[in-house]
XYZ file of C-alpha atoms in Angstrom:
759
model
C -147.606 16.349 -1.075
C -146.478 19.643 0.382
C -148.307 21.029 3.415
C -150.292 24.311 3.405
C -147.502 25.917 5.451
C -144.904 24.934 2.854
C -147.060 26.405 0.068
C -147.480 29.697 1.911
C -143.755 29.835 2.601
C -143.069 29.305 -1.091
C -145.479 32.093 -2.055
C -143.837 34.692 0.174
C -140.252 33.681 -0.623
C -138.542 36.241 -2.834
C -136.881 35.129 -6.023
C -133.150 35.766 -5.628
C -132.976 37.201 -9.150
C -135.498 40.035 -8.621
C -134.908 43.497 -7.148
C -137.060 46.126 -5.438
C -139.974 47.647 -7.363
C -138.749 51.186 -6.567
C -135.304 50.387 -7.917
C -136.817 48.838 -11.038
C -138.986 51.885 -11.762
C -135.932 54.119 -11.452
C -133.696 52.310 -13.955
C -136.062 50.750 -16.516
C -137.637 52.845 -19.270
C -139.974 50.017 -20.137
C -139.986 46.422 -19.020
C -142.940 44.354 -20.161
C -143.680 40.657 -20.151
C -141.128 39.889 -22.859
C -137.557 38.846 -23.652
C -134.753 41.074 -22.356
C -132.418 41.326 -25.338
C -128.683 40.969 -24.868
C -126.860 43.609 -26.947
C -123.674 41.523 -26.808
C -123.099 38.897 -29.483
C -121.808 36.042 -27.355
C -121.708 33.810 -30.434
C -119.007 36.073 -31.896
C -116.848 35.879 -28.765
C -116.980 32.088 -28.858
C -116.558 31.567 -32.617
C -114.126 34.420 -33.360
C -112.458 34.180 -29.977
C -112.085 30.709 -28.519
C -112.639 28.691 -31.707
C -110.708 30.931 -34.095
C -108.072 32.736 -32.031
C -105.234 30.640 -30.598
C -104.264 33.329 -28.070
C -107.743 33.469 -26.517
C -107.909 29.659 -26.601
C -104.588 29.410 -24.728
C -105.509 32.037 -22.128
C -108.866 30.428 -21.326
C -107.322 26.964 -21.028
C -104.469 28.191 -18.810
C -106.932 29.746 -16.357
C -109.484 26.913 -16.355
C -106.926 24.122 -15.999
C -105.234 25.956 -13.132
C -108.612 26.393 -11.429
C -109.294 22.634 -11.472
C -106.272 22.056 -9.202
C -107.989 23.913 -6.333
C -110.346 21.565 -4.417
C -113.651 22.609 -2.846
C -114.759 21.853 0.713
C -118.041 22.053 2.627
C -118.117 23.770 6.023
C -120.582 24.524 8.793
C -120.742 28.198 9.815
C -119.842 28.772 13.483
C -119.372 32.547 13.601
C -121.086 34.906 11.121
C -118.938 37.964 11.977
C -115.670 36.120 11.434
C -117.095 34.715 8.193
C -117.804 38.249 6.921
C -114.240 39.271 7.739
C -112.898 36.137 6.035
C -114.921 36.771 2.859
C -113.796 40.396 2.719
C -110.159 39.424 3.234
C -110.123 36.728 0.529
C -111.770 39.055 -1.990
C -108.749 41.383 -2.080
C -104.981 41.084 -2.624
C -103.836 37.639 -1.440
C -100.347 38.251 0.003
C -98.602 36.513 2.918
C -100.266 38.690 5.553
C -103.736 38.163 4.056
C -103.122 34.415 3.775
C -102.143 34.285 7.444
C -105.172 36.235 8.664
C -107.604 34.438 6.344
C -106.607 30.995 7.628
C -107.096 32.108 11.231
C -110.474 33.686 10.462
C -111.574 30.654 8.452
C -110.833 28.292 11.337
C -112.716 30.549 13.753
C -115.702 30.961 11.427
C -116.052 27.511 9.827
C -115.865 23.826 10.758
C -115.036 21.346 8.007
C -117.644 18.683 7.234
C -117.351 15.329 5.486
C -119.635 13.195 3.304
C -122.533 15.656 3.068
C -125.174 15.762 0.325
C -123.355 18.751 -1.170
C -120.114 16.761 -1.323
C -121.877 14.050 -3.302
C -123.571 16.544 -5.634
C -120.478 18.626 -6.436
C -118.118 15.676 -6.818
C -120.395 14.365 -9.600
C -122.654 17.263 -10.673
C -124.324 15.188 -13.395
C -123.913 11.728 -14.950
C -121.776 13.017 -17.833
C -119.371 15.297 -15.945
C -116.903 15.184 -13.087
C -116.355 18.184 -10.826
C -113.236 19.217 -12.763
C -115.001 19.257 -16.134
C -118.004 21.058 -14.615
C -116.022 23.858 -12.932
C -113.829 24.224 -16.033
C -116.941 24.772 -18.169
C -118.376 27.368 -15.767
C -115.179 29.423 -15.770
C -114.639 29.113 -19.535
C -118.113 30.462 -20.400
C -117.571 33.337 -17.966
C -114.195 34.237 -19.477
C -115.651 34.267 -22.990
C -119.122 35.786 -22.516
C -119.181 37.315 -19.020
C -122.141 35.017 -18.157
C -122.370 31.624 -16.460
C -125.638 29.698 -16.199
C -125.930 26.724 -13.828
C -129.147 24.715 -14.164
C -130.280 22.710 -11.136
C -132.640 19.756 -11.593
C -134.333 18.066 -8.636
C -137.300 15.826 -7.780
C -140.828 17.250 -7.867
C -142.093 15.033 -5.038
C -140.763 13.293 -1.976
C -138.589 14.365 0.942
C -135.926 15.936 -1.331
C -138.233 18.484 -2.955
C -136.360 21.771 -3.236
C -132.955 20.072 -3.473
C -131.015 19.430 -6.661
C -129.848 16.010 -7.756
C -128.030 17.212 -10.893
C -126.273 20.445 -11.945
C -125.605 21.400 -15.571
C -123.750 24.293 -17.198
C -125.829 25.820 -19.995
C -124.271 27.463 -23.089
C -124.231 31.208 -22.400
C -124.615 32.168 -26.061
C -127.953 30.320 -26.229
C -129.532 31.779 -23.063
C -132.131 34.561 -22.833
C -133.733 36.309 -19.861
C -137.526 36.655 -19.837
C -139.040 39.536 -17.893
C -142.384 39.532 -16.104
C -142.563 43.335 -15.971
C -141.483 45.953 -13.447
C -142.443 43.760 -10.485
C -140.501 40.766 -11.807
C -137.529 41.739 -14.032
C -136.296 38.128 -14.121
C -139.262 35.788 -14.490
C -137.624 32.876 -16.262
C -134.853 31.886 -18.667
C -135.026 30.244 -22.063
C -132.519 28.031 -23.846
C -132.567 28.655 -27.609
C -131.259 25.336 -28.867
C -133.289 23.018 -31.102
C -136.288 25.136 -30.211
C -137.095 27.135 -27.102
C -136.887 25.529 -23.652
C -138.134 27.696 -20.755
C -136.654 27.303 -17.265
C -137.920 28.894 -13.994
C -135.676 31.605 -12.598
C -135.092 29.830 -9.275
C -133.688 26.782 -11.116
C -130.911 28.893 -12.678
C -127.856 30.376 -10.978
C -126.792 33.242 -13.236
C -123.251 34.402 -12.400
C -122.504 37.510 -14.405
C -119.569 39.884 -14.690
C -120.006 43.596 -14.048
C -121.823 45.420 -16.866
C -121.968 49.237 -16.614
C -124.224 49.636 -19.665
C -127.661 50.740 -18.357
C -129.913 51.673 -21.285
C -133.280 51.212 -19.570
C -134.120 47.979 -21.419
C -132.659 45.590 -18.849
C -129.566 44.776 -20.911
C -127.444 45.234 -17.784
C -128.967 41.987 -16.485
C -126.447 40.233 -18.731
C -122.739 40.284 -17.865
C -120.164 42.034 -20.039
C -117.635 39.801 -21.786
C -113.935 40.593 -21.174
C -113.555 40.307 -24.942
C -115.855 43.337 -25.337
C -113.010 45.445 -23.921
C -110.406 43.441 -25.864
C -112.371 43.249 -29.124
C -109.974 45.440 -31.103
C -106.982 43.483 -29.807
C -108.678 40.196 -30.725
C -109.542 41.471 -34.204
C -105.979 42.750 -34.678
C -104.622 39.383 -33.564
C -106.908 37.522 -35.979
C -106.062 39.851 -38.888
C -102.332 39.579 -38.212
C -102.511 35.789 -38.314
C -104.690 35.780 -41.438
C -102.356 38.194 -43.219
C -99.330 36.146 -42.153
C -100.845 32.977 -43.610
C -101.584 34.748 -46.888
C -98.032 36.086 -46.983
C -96.584 32.579 -46.577
C -98.922 31.182 -49.225
C -98.043 33.890 -51.753
C -94.393 34.517 -50.984
C -92.046 34.450 -53.971
C -88.314 33.910 -54.407
C -85.721 35.319 -51.989
C -84.365 37.739 -54.590
C -82.964 38.315 -58.113
C -79.388 37.648 -59.291
C -78.482 39.708 -62.403
C -75.429 40.054 -64.640
C -74.312 43.675 -64.781
C -73.335 43.330 -68.449
C -76.642 41.684 -69.356
C -75.103 38.963 -71.549
C -76.521 35.869 -69.755
C -79.026 33.981 -71.865
C -81.801 31.823 -70.395
C -79.844 28.541 -70.596
C -76.767 30.052 -68.919
C -78.888 31.565 -66.179
C -80.510 28.186 -65.451
C -77.105 26.463 -65.349
C -75.737 29.118 -62.971
C -78.741 28.671 -60.670
C -78.323 24.868 -60.626
C -74.610 25.227 -59.863
C -75.303 27.541 -56.919
C -77.861 25.080 -55.540
C -75.618 22.024 -55.862
C -72.271 23.469 -54.754
C -72.992 26.327 -52.364
C -76.316 25.645 -50.640
C -76.653 24.009 -47.200
C -74.938 24.156 -43.825
C -71.799 22.354 -45.088
C -70.987 25.352 -47.295
C -71.505 27.998 -44.619
C -68.586 30.450 -44.718
C -67.375 29.224 -48.148
C -66.188 31.645 -50.872
C -68.024 31.861 -54.243
C -66.042 32.928 -57.336
C -67.802 33.763 -60.644
C -66.351 34.776 -64.027
C -68.816 37.644 -64.355
C -69.845 40.615 -62.285
C -73.236 39.869 -60.701
C -75.693 41.975 -58.676
C -78.234 40.772 -56.083
C -81.598 42.328 -55.239
C -83.105 40.909 -51.991
C -86.879 40.393 -51.555
C -87.008 40.955 -47.767
C -89.766 41.987 -45.378
C -90.894 45.534 -45.948
C -91.825 48.005 -43.211
C -95.492 47.010 -43.361
C -94.630 43.334 -42.803
C -92.453 44.176 -39.785
C -95.192 46.400 -38.389
C -97.636 43.509 -38.720
C -95.393 41.273 -36.589
C -95.062 43.975 -33.930
C -98.824 44.512 -33.938
C -99.400 40.779 -33.460
C -97.096 40.679 -30.429
C -98.737 43.797 -28.980
C -102.213 42.269 -29.371
C -101.118 39.188 -27.393
C -99.991 41.415 -24.520
C -103.270 43.352 -24.652
C -105.336 40.152 -24.443
C -103.207 38.965 -21.494
C -103.903 42.282 -19.757
C -107.646 41.874 -20.359
C -107.589 38.500 -18.578
C -105.028 39.508 -15.915
C -102.509 36.801 -16.771
C -98.748 37.371 -17.326
C -97.645 37.225 -20.951
C -94.734 34.926 -19.966
C -97.205 32.039 -19.689
C -97.833 32.245 -23.450
C -94.205 31.291 -24.202
C -92.985 34.878 -24.385
C -89.269 34.093 -24.510
C -88.165 37.712 -23.935
C -88.782 37.446 -20.203
C -89.115 33.721 -19.490
C -86.419 33.355 -16.827
C -86.960 30.941 -13.948
C -87.818 33.670 -11.455
C -90.098 35.438 -13.930
C -91.983 32.211 -14.696
C -92.270 31.428 -10.984
C -93.731 34.867 -10.289
C -95.937 34.596 -13.398
C -97.542 31.352 -12.185
C -98.096 32.929 -8.796
C -99.707 35.977 -10.427
C -101.912 33.663 -12.525
C -103.521 32.257 -9.388
C -103.688 35.552 -7.501
C -105.051 37.732 -10.329
C -107.033 35.343 -12.545
C -107.863 31.981 -10.958
C -108.727 32.946 -7.385
C -111.059 35.857 -8.352
C -113.007 33.487 -10.621
C -113.358 30.858 -7.895
C -114.330 33.444 -5.263
C -117.080 34.782 -7.539
C -118.409 31.241 -8.062
C -118.129 30.554 -4.312
C -120.267 33.561 -3.390
C -122.988 32.766 -5.926
C -123.198 29.087 -5.027
C -123.521 30.037 -1.351
C -126.367 32.401 -2.303
C -128.230 29.976 -4.555
C -127.257 26.381 -3.746
C -126.239 25.898 -0.089
C -129.479 27.283 1.495
C -131.338 24.366 -0.088
C -129.295 21.956 2.060
C -129.053 23.906 5.315
C -128.878 27.452 6.668
C -125.407 27.000 8.167
C -123.583 25.378 5.241
C -120.817 27.120 3.303
C -118.883 26.153 0.167
C -115.262 27.296 -0.027
C -112.080 26.547 -1.995
C -108.825 25.447 -0.365
C -106.244 27.884 -1.744
C -103.527 26.563 0.581
C -102.865 23.619 -1.790
C -101.652 25.904 -4.600
C -97.906 25.144 -5.026
C -97.152 28.655 -6.273
C -98.363 30.107 -2.949
C -96.030 27.965 -0.827
C -93.530 30.845 -0.636
C -96.329 32.831 0.950
C -96.937 29.933 3.344
C -93.287 30.061 4.438
C -93.744 33.744 5.244
C -96.893 32.839 7.170
C -94.955 30.306 9.251
C -92.288 32.920 9.997
C -94.940 35.424 11.066
C -96.746 32.828 13.165
C -93.598 31.930 15.090
C -93.362 35.524 16.345
C -97.093 36.126 16.956
C -97.321 35.738 20.747
C -100.884 37.083 20.748
C -102.074 33.823 19.118
C -102.220 30.567 21.083
C -100.081 27.622 19.894
C -103.232 25.678 19.000
C -104.504 28.565 16.878
C -101.162 28.558 15.054
C -101.430 24.810 14.510
C -104.947 25.145 13.110
C -103.963 28.040 10.823
C -101.149 25.909 9.406
C -103.471 22.885 8.900
C -101.951 20.745 11.668
C -105.131 20.639 13.748
C -105.682 21.211 17.464
C -103.612 19.222 19.956
C -106.317 18.389 22.507
C -103.989 16.301 24.686
C -102.040 19.357 25.837
C -104.312 22.045 27.350
C -101.331 24.372 27.819
C -101.348 24.916 24.037
C -104.546 26.958 24.473
C -102.734 29.551 26.596
C -101.111 32.789 25.427
C -97.332 32.912 25.856
C -96.136 36.503 26.233
C -92.393 37.248 25.870
C -90.765 37.973 29.216
C -89.667 41.439 28.109
C -93.326 42.488 27.562
C -95.203 43.173 30.820
C -98.571 44.969 30.977
C -98.539 48.305 32.801
C -101.903 47.359 34.282
C -100.355 44.598 36.374
C -99.694 46.917 39.330
C -100.366 44.232 41.928
C -97.082 42.480 41.189
C -94.740 43.029 44.174
C -91.457 44.558 43.065
C -88.483 44.118 45.383
C -85.738 46.661 45.625
C -82.922 45.900 43.164
C -80.005 44.097 44.732
C -76.497 43.439 43.535
C -76.131 39.769 42.712
C -72.774 38.058 42.401
C -73.444 35.418 39.738
C -71.080 33.345 37.656
C -72.797 33.983 34.309
C -70.494 31.669 32.377
C -71.313 28.816 34.748
C -75.055 29.382 34.308
C -74.734 29.481 30.531
C -72.661 26.313 30.492
C -75.219 24.506 32.590
C -77.972 25.718 30.287
C -76.296 24.779 27.026
C -74.078 21.966 28.239
C -70.971 23.509 26.699
C -72.197 23.324 23.071
C -72.553 26.301 20.728
C -76.062 27.400 19.681
C -77.812 25.019 22.090
C -80.403 26.693 24.318
C -82.657 25.737 27.180
C -85.668 27.667 25.806
C -87.458 27.639 22.457
C -87.533 31.453 22.306
C -83.713 31.715 22.450
C -83.314 29.135 19.675
C -85.805 31.013 17.460
C -84.047 34.343 18.051
C -80.717 32.757 17.117
C -82.303 31.311 13.945
C -83.505 34.794 12.963
C -79.994 36.172 13.519
C -78.697 33.524 11.113
C -81.331 34.447 8.496
C -83.880 31.685 9.072
C -86.628 30.636 11.488
C -87.812 27.801 13.714
C -86.112 25.386 16.087
C -85.438 21.678 16.543
C -84.963 19.509 19.618
C -81.880 17.538 20.620
C -81.085 15.415 23.679
C -77.946 16.435 25.607
C -76.970 14.396 28.685
C -80.560 13.182 29.003
C -82.061 16.686 28.846
C -84.135 18.203 26.022
C -82.407 21.209 24.491
C -83.242 23.448 21.518
C -81.186 24.557 18.497
C -81.909 27.099 15.714
C -83.750 26.107 12.475
C -86.231 23.298 11.911
C -83.556 20.697 11.114
C -79.855 20.194 11.757
C -79.159 20.244 8.012
C -80.558 23.785 7.764
C -78.503 24.826 10.798
C -75.245 23.459 9.378
C -75.943 25.123 6.018
C -76.526 28.479 7.761
C -73.318 28.424 9.825
C -71.147 27.179 6.957
C -69.996 30.761 6.362
C -69.288 32.606 3.139
C -66.376 30.300 2.384
C -63.581 28.340 3.960
C -61.318 31.391 4.273
C -64.136 33.230 6.031
C -64.533 30.360 8.507
C -60.803 30.123 9.098
C -60.702 33.807 10.017
C -63.664 33.436 12.391
C -62.095 30.416 14.120
C -58.799 32.269 14.488
C -60.555 35.294 16.026
C -62.407 33.045 18.471
C -59.084 31.622 19.652
C -57.230 34.958 19.873
C -59.912 37.347 21.136
C -62.211 35.095 23.148
C -59.861 32.228 24.141
C -62.391 29.729 22.789
C -61.237 26.514 21.158
C -63.505 25.543 18.235
C -63.834 22.049 16.855
C -63.930 22.385 13.058
C -65.299 19.624 10.868
C -66.567 19.143 7.339
C -70.241 20.048 6.850
C -72.654 17.155 6.403
C -73.772 16.434 2.856
C -77.539 16.235 2.309
C -77.613 12.862 0.555
C -80.890 11.393 -0.664
C -82.035 7.884 -1.567
C -84.293 6.491 -4.298
C -85.036 3.357 -6.316
C -84.358 2.667 -9.992
C -86.867 -0.141 -10.706
C -90.581 -0.690 -10.128
C -91.515 -3.332 -7.564
C -94.748 -4.748 -6.164
C -95.079 -5.824 -2.558
C -97.687 -7.529 -0.419
C -97.435 -7.092 3.337
C -99.768 -8.317 6.050
C -99.412 -6.927 9.570
C -101.285 -9.143 12.032
C -100.800 -9.093 15.806
C -102.937 -10.910 18.369
C -102.050 -10.804 22.067
C -105.399 -11.130 23.820
C -108.304 -8.758 23.309
C -108.455 -6.628 20.189
C -105.652 -7.370 17.755
C -104.019 -5.449 14.930
C -104.654 -6.318 11.284
C -103.607 -4.452 8.148
C -103.040 -5.983 4.706
C -101.795 -3.982 1.697
C -100.571 -4.514 -1.867
C -98.237 -1.727 -2.989
C -96.961 -0.871 -6.471
C -93.811 1.237 -6.004
C -92.249 2.995 -8.998
C -89.454 5.537 -9.465
C -90.414 9.036 -10.613
C -88.238 11.063 -13.018
C -85.263 12.632 -11.292
C -86.037 16.018 -9.764
C -89.825 15.560 -9.904
C -91.968 18.108 -8.108
C -93.428 16.930 -5.828
C -90.896 14.170 -5.225
C -93.513 11.778 -3.805
C -96.837 10.708 -5.296
C -99.494 8.482 -3.748
C -102.403 6.989 -5.707
C -105.391 5.133 -4.310
C -106.404 2.476 -6.858
C -108.605 0.410 -4.540
C -111.631 -1.156 -6.212
C -114.688 -2.521 -4.442
C -113.780 -1.225 -0.994
C -111.345 -4.048 -0.144
C -109.513 -1.420 1.926
C -111.951 1.067 3.519
C -111.299 4.659 2.510
C -110.727 5.755 6.114
C -107.570 3.590 6.205
C -106.114 4.868 2.914
C -104.594 8.071 4.442
C -102.857 5.871 7.036
C -101.264 3.850 4.208
C -100.099 7.093 2.614
C -98.662 8.322 5.921
C -96.903 5.018 6.566
C -95.164 5.189 3.177
C -94.084 8.782 3.784
C -92.659 7.932 7.202
C -90.734 5.027 5.692
C -89.349 7.354 3.013
C -88.246 9.892 5.624
C -86.161 7.239 7.407
C -84.458 5.937 4.274
C -83.622 2.332 3.402
C -79.841 2.236 2.855
C -78.122 4.830 5.020
C -80.996 6.640 6.714
C -81.255 9.540 4.256
C -84.703 10.730 3.070
C -86.010 9.119 -0.114
C -87.156 11.134 -3.139
C -88.730 10.585 -6.563
C -91.013 7.692 -5.590
C -94.597 6.919 -6.637
C -96.712 4.527 -4.562
C -100.013 2.989 -5.685
C -102.257 1.108 -3.260
C -104.070 -1.373 -5.498
C -105.302 -4.176 -3.238
C -105.514 -5.408 0.350
C -107.894 -6.658 2.980
C -109.171 -5.711 6.412
C -110.745 -7.174 9.530
C -113.999 -5.765 10.893
C -112.715 -5.741 14.479
C -108.914 -5.789 14.430
C -108.192 -3.337 11.609
C -107.173 0.214 12.538
C -105.330 3.189 11.076
C -102.220 2.241 13.057
C -102.262 -1.314 11.695
C -102.506 -0.141 8.083
C -99.856 2.514 8.700
C -97.427 -0.113 10.027
C -98.293 -2.521 7.206
C -97.595 0.168 4.604
C -94.364 1.302 6.279
C -92.945 -2.210 6.673
C -94.105 -3.290 3.213
C -92.555 -0.180 1.643
C -89.186 -0.786 3.336
C -89.204 -4.487 2.465
C -89.936 -3.730 -1.197
C -87.336 -0.971 -1.550
C -84.624 -3.020 0.192
C -85.116 -5.907 -2.213
C -82.537 -6.361 -4.956
C -85.224 -5.917 -7.601
C -85.837 -2.289 -6.548
C -82.252 -1.227 -7.255
C -81.995 1.247 -4.373
C -79.271 3.880 -4.761
C -77.916 6.906 -2.915
C -78.080 10.318 -4.586
C -75.616 13.130 -3.948
C -75.920 16.871 -4.654
C -74.021 17.973 -7.769
C -72.663 21.515 -7.854
C -72.183 23.627 -10.948
C -68.712 25.133 -10.422
C -67.400 28.092 -12.449
C -63.642 28.673 -12.158
C -61.854 31.772 -13.518
C -58.132 31.187 -13.916
C -55.151 32.418 -15.925
C -54.335 30.074 -18.796
C -51.069 28.949 -17.125
C -52.956 26.975 -14.463
C -55.622 25.426 -16.709
C -54.044 21.964 -16.794
C -53.660 21.635 -13.030
C -57.200 22.881 -12.371
C -58.822 20.532 -14.902
C -56.792 17.616 -13.519
C -57.949 18.508 -9.998
C -61.585 18.563 -11.185
C -61.176 15.042 -12.550
C -59.691 13.835 -9.251
C -62.784 15.177 -7.483
C -65.077 13.055 -9.706
C -65.963 16.163 -11.662
C -66.992 16.485 -15.297
C -65.798 19.529 -17.240
C -68.731 20.987 -19.176
C -67.093 23.847 -21.059
C -64.003 26.052 -21.357
C -64.335 29.643 -22.581
C -62.526 32.973 -22.566
C -63.733 35.776 -20.315
C -62.071 39.176 -19.910
C -58.500 37.898 -20.359
C -58.880 34.735 -18.276
C -60.134 31.228 -18.886
C -63.559 30.169 -17.608
C -63.941 26.489 -16.721
C -67.433 25.167 -15.980
C -67.621 21.759 -14.296
C -70.124 19.551 -12.444
C -68.574 18.302 -9.173
C -70.148 16.412 -6.224
C -70.584 18.593 -3.139
C -68.810 16.003 -0.982
C -65.635 16.566 -3.043
C -65.708 20.361 -2.737
C -64.661 20.619 0.917
C -61.233 22.242 1.101
C -61.380 23.335 -2.537
C -60.875 27.013 -1.771
C -57.478 26.340 -0.160
C -56.415 23.900 -2.878
C -57.382 26.346 -5.647
C -55.335 29.125 -4.072
C -52.337 26.789 -3.875
C -52.654 25.624 -7.492
C -52.982 29.146 -8.916
C -50.849 31.144 -6.467
C -54.003 32.896 -5.336
C -54.920 34.127 -8.838
C -57.897 31.806 -9.570
C -61.400 32.243 -8.165
C -64.494 30.091 -8.222
C -68.229 30.106 -7.523
C -70.560 27.154 -7.144
C -74.312 26.626 -7.247
C -76.461 23.562 -6.565
C -77.581 21.976 -9.851
C -79.199 18.583 -9.285
C -78.940 15.181 -7.585
C -77.020 12.339 -9.239
C -76.405 8.687 -8.397
C -73.373 7.991 -6.233
C -70.814 5.475 -7.628
C -71.030 2.034 -6.037
C -67.708 2.235 -4.149
C -68.579 5.645 -2.696
C -72.078 4.423 -1.823
C -70.630 1.484 0.130
C -68.420 3.849 2.135
C -71.371 6.101 2.970
C -73.517 3.156 4.107
C -70.669 1.738 6.198
C -70.015 5.095 7.850
C -73.709 5.744 8.616
C -74.531 2.237 9.822
C -71.281 1.662 11.673
């Protein structure tokens, strides 16, 4: 039973749905204790829109399904001011700069929580729905009617009074607002379905779209449907489809064939028609010549101007409906502009212009209505960083972060979801470039400049140990990476010392310095020798091979170590399967543990162990791709089990499974699409050379007086091709190549690669 203090608090608490009396008197002509009528016919938008119109159906499903890929998270508020800045920033245009700043502000304002009551409620809002189905329903009703109604049900007694145990989405077309007069515009809601069911206002979260229609009756309390603005386009789309169906149902023959002399009787006409059908119809007779003994005329029954206009109007209505919902028309299979880059940008625009605004609106309303019931400092948010289409923006963020000296290294790590490194306190310091010194630091003693006689070349050689693009500082390596068109650095060990090179991996570095072509590199090497007296060691670039498996395998592995004191115990059963070639992402992990035989806190360690094993390869040390791992069984020890033990068990079990003969491990090599333009005289030699390089000729065409040969050739066979092509064609042939895909390496070549890598 609630205390007197709780009752008083409840009496003075304002209903979140009601506004000031002075405001109400200004905008309402009359507002009695009655139903506030909605002038919009939401039933029409649902029946004539979603249920009848395939374009609206597709648009709504594209947006809602994309929204379900963005997970929610519960946070504790640490800094209100930073939270306000974060909310303002995420409510606008979400470009690379905004993404960078928002992640920094989010980490300063919020601390992520785990296993809270809100987690449990939102992950399973009600017994009949998962979170994905629930959020999809909320967004769909909003897109169709402009209104979303979330109904919270909780216990009437006990310690959880005031909290919700179940959340339901109510059908917007069946909801009505009941007014209690000027002092209480929103008193309660009613659900008109199999009778009238009244619900208190504080049990409903009404999320509505902007409605500018103020007529004094309270109709603006309902949201305006996007289809209100697109009603004419929707009607035009429906009419165009209906008319098209009627046209197909009532269409007649293709045309009329008539004898100019008019001497064909009915029997002759039927015989002539049958002869045309039997002898001249079908693809086998395309291009054939028809000869008749009589002069005949043909009148075609084609599409008239009105029919063509109908088709154009249908296409225009699709574009209008896409504009209403802020999604690119390319996503509705518009083939006029469905190139790879256009589709990539279209998917990105889908999230930025349609999905994220919907989720942000839901986030703000849930934080107004739901989170205060569970704590004053809780905050619901969505993790937009997992959206694949925004990864290009993340790369820009990383590039910006690497140059932002006004942010500490730990702040950069947090903003990029790596977490704080608490073992190194120096990562909490600011590192200012040496060429930037504050004018306020006047207490620094400055000696008079002196002439120094230094052997600069000797210093440089000591710093870089005589190797090109190797530096003693991270800053120099990053600057060099920017000069080469990239970013980042990686560490190498030279004569026992840690040194730094441009780019985040040596593969990226070698790709960047590979030049515009072999002739370009030859010229650069020659200039280095002549102008700078520098001898350069030239070698073939390294090929970025990959590894994978061809067959599914299952593996049990138990890692158990006991050497006095606490031991190590991890036991896993893994189901490892190949993914289709070129899958994105190229690794998938599934937790299929039942009954808690492996505690959930150890599952991420299993995932990490598998990924580390993939990175090291199983045949020749090249990274693995296109692999799916399912953890389906295992066991643990109450004392000896740890994340490290399960990580090692997963890593060793993964390698053991993939190295078994049953897995069919193979090496993949990059295949290049090569286009060669050559005079016809050299065609034979060039095609023969392609075959010698393990290439497959795809096509041969004519182009502007020359022959165009398109072939698929392994990258490892393309080194030196520029010189060979010039020799074969006397300098008259040219070529261009582009990465196409990865393909399995032949067994004899694979053996050579493994032998070379493993010594």
